[in-house]
Short mmCIF file of C-alpha atoms in Angstrom, two decimals:
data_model
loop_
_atom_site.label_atom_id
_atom_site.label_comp_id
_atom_site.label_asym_id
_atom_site.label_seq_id
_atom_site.Cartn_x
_atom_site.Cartn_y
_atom_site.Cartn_z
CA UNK Y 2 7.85 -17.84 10.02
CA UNK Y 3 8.20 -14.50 8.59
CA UNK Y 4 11.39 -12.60 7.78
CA UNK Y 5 12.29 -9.41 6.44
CA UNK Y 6 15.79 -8.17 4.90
CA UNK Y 7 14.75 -4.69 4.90
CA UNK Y 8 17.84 -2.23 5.99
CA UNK Y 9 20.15 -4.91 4.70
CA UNK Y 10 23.99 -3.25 3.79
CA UNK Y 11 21.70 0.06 3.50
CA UNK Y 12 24.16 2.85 2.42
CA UNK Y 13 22.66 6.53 1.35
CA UNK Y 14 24.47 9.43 0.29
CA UNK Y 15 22.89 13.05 -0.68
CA UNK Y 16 23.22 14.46 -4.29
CA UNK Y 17 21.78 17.56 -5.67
CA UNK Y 18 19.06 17.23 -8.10
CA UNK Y 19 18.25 18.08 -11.37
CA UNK Y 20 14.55 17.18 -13.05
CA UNK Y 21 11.99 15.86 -10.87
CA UNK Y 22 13.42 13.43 -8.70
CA UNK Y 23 10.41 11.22 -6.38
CA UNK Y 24 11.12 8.91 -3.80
CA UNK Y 25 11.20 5.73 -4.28
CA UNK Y 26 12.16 6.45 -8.36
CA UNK Y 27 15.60 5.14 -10.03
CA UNK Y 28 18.10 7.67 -10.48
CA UNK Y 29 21.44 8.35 -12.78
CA UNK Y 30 24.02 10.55 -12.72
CA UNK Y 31 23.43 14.11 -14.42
CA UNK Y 32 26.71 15.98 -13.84
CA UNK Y 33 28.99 16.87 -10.55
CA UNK Y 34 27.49 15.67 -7.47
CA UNK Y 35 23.77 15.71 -9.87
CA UNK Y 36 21.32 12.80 -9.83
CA UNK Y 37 18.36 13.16 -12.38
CA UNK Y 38 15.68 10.67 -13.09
CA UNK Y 39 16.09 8.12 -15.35
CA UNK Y 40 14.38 7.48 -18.48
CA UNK Y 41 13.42 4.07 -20.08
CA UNK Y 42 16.36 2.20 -20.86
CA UNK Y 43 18.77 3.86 -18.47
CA UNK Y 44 21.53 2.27 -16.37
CA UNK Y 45 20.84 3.48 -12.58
CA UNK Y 46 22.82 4.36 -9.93
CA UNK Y 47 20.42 3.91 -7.04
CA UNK Y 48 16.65 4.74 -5.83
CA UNK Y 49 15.68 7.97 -4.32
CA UNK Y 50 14.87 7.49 -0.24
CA UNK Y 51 13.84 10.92 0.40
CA UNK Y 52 14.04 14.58 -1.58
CA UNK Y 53 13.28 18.22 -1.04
CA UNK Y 54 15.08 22.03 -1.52
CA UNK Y 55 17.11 20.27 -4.61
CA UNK Y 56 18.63 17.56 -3.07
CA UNK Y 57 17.90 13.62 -2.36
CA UNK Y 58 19.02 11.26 -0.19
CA UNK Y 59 20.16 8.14 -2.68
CA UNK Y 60 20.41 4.85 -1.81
CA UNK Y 61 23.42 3.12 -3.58
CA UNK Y 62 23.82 -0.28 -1.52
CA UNK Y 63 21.54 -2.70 0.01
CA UNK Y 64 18.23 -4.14 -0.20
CA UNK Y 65 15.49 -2.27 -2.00
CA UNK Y 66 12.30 -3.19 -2.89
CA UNK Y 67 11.05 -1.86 -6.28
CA UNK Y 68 8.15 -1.52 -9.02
CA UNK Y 69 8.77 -3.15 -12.20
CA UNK Y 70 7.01 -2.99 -15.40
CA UNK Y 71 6.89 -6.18 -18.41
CA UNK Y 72 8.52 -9.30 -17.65
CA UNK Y 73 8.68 -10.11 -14.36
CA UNK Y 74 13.03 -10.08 -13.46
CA UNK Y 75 13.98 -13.72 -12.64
CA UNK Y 76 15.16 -14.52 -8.98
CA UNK Y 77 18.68 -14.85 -8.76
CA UNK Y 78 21.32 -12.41 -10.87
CA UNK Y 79 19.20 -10.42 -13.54
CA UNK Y 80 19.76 -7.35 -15.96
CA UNK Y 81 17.96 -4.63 -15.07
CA UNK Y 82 17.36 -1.14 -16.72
CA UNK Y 83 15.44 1.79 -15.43
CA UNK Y 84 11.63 1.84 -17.19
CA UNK Y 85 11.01 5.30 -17.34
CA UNK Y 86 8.56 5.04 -14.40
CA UNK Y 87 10.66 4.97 -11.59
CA UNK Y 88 10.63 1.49 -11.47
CA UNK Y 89 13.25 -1.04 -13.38
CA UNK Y 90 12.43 -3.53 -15.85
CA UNK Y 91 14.24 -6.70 -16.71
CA UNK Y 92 16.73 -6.53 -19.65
CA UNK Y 93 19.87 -9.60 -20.68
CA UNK Y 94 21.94 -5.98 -21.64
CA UNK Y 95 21.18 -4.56 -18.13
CA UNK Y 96 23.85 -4.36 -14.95
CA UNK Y 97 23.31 -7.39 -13.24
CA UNK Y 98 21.31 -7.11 -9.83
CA UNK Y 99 20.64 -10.15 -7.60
CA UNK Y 100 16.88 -10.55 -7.23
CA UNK Y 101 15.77 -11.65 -4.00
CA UNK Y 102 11.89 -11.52 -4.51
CA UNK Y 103 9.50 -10.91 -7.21
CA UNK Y 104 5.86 -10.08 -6.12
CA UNK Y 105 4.10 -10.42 -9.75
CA UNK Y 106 1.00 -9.56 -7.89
CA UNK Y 107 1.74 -5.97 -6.99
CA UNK Y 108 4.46 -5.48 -9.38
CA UNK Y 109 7.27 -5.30 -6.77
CA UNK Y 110 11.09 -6.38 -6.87
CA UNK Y 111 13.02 -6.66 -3.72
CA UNK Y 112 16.92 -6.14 -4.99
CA UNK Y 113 20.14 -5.55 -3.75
CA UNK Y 114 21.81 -2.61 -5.07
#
């Protein structure tokens, strides 16, 4: 039987953006109402769902499913940081996240926010 958890407690709100913000990247805060991308070692706020003319829609709650780079994260409640990629990588120091799934094939974390 499959299953999917995608849309899961979903909850996006728009920033302005500052840098190159790309879907599907992490994201902190830069200023007022600013998102920016974050850099390797970064606590994040949320992944970027869509972007154009400045602004992004940012996903703060819910399931996401995300690239990570070195150690795979460990199912169940795991620091995570930003790697500098868009993606997250796993880190003891991080903001806990409860991992749901960890694809080590393709690299892939499915989180929720």
């Amino acid at each position: 039987m499959n299953f999917s958890i995608n849309g899961y407690g979903e909850n996006t709100t728009t920033f302005r953006t500052t840098g190159l913000v790309c879907t599907g990247h992490t994201v902190k805060m830069a200023d007022n109402l600013i998102v920016s991308p974050c850099e390797a070692g970064d606590e994040f706020i949320g992944v970027a769902v869509n972007t154009g003319d400045g602004y992004a829609g940012i996903q703060l709650d819910g399931y996401v499913k995300i690239d990570f780079t070195g150690t795979a994260p460990a199912v169940g409640w795991c620091g995570l940081v930003a790697d500098g990629k868009g993606g997250v990588s796993a880190d003891a120091n991080g903001r806990k996240y409860l991992v749901v799934e960890v694809d080590t094939n393709n690299n892939k974390a499915g989180i929720i926010l």
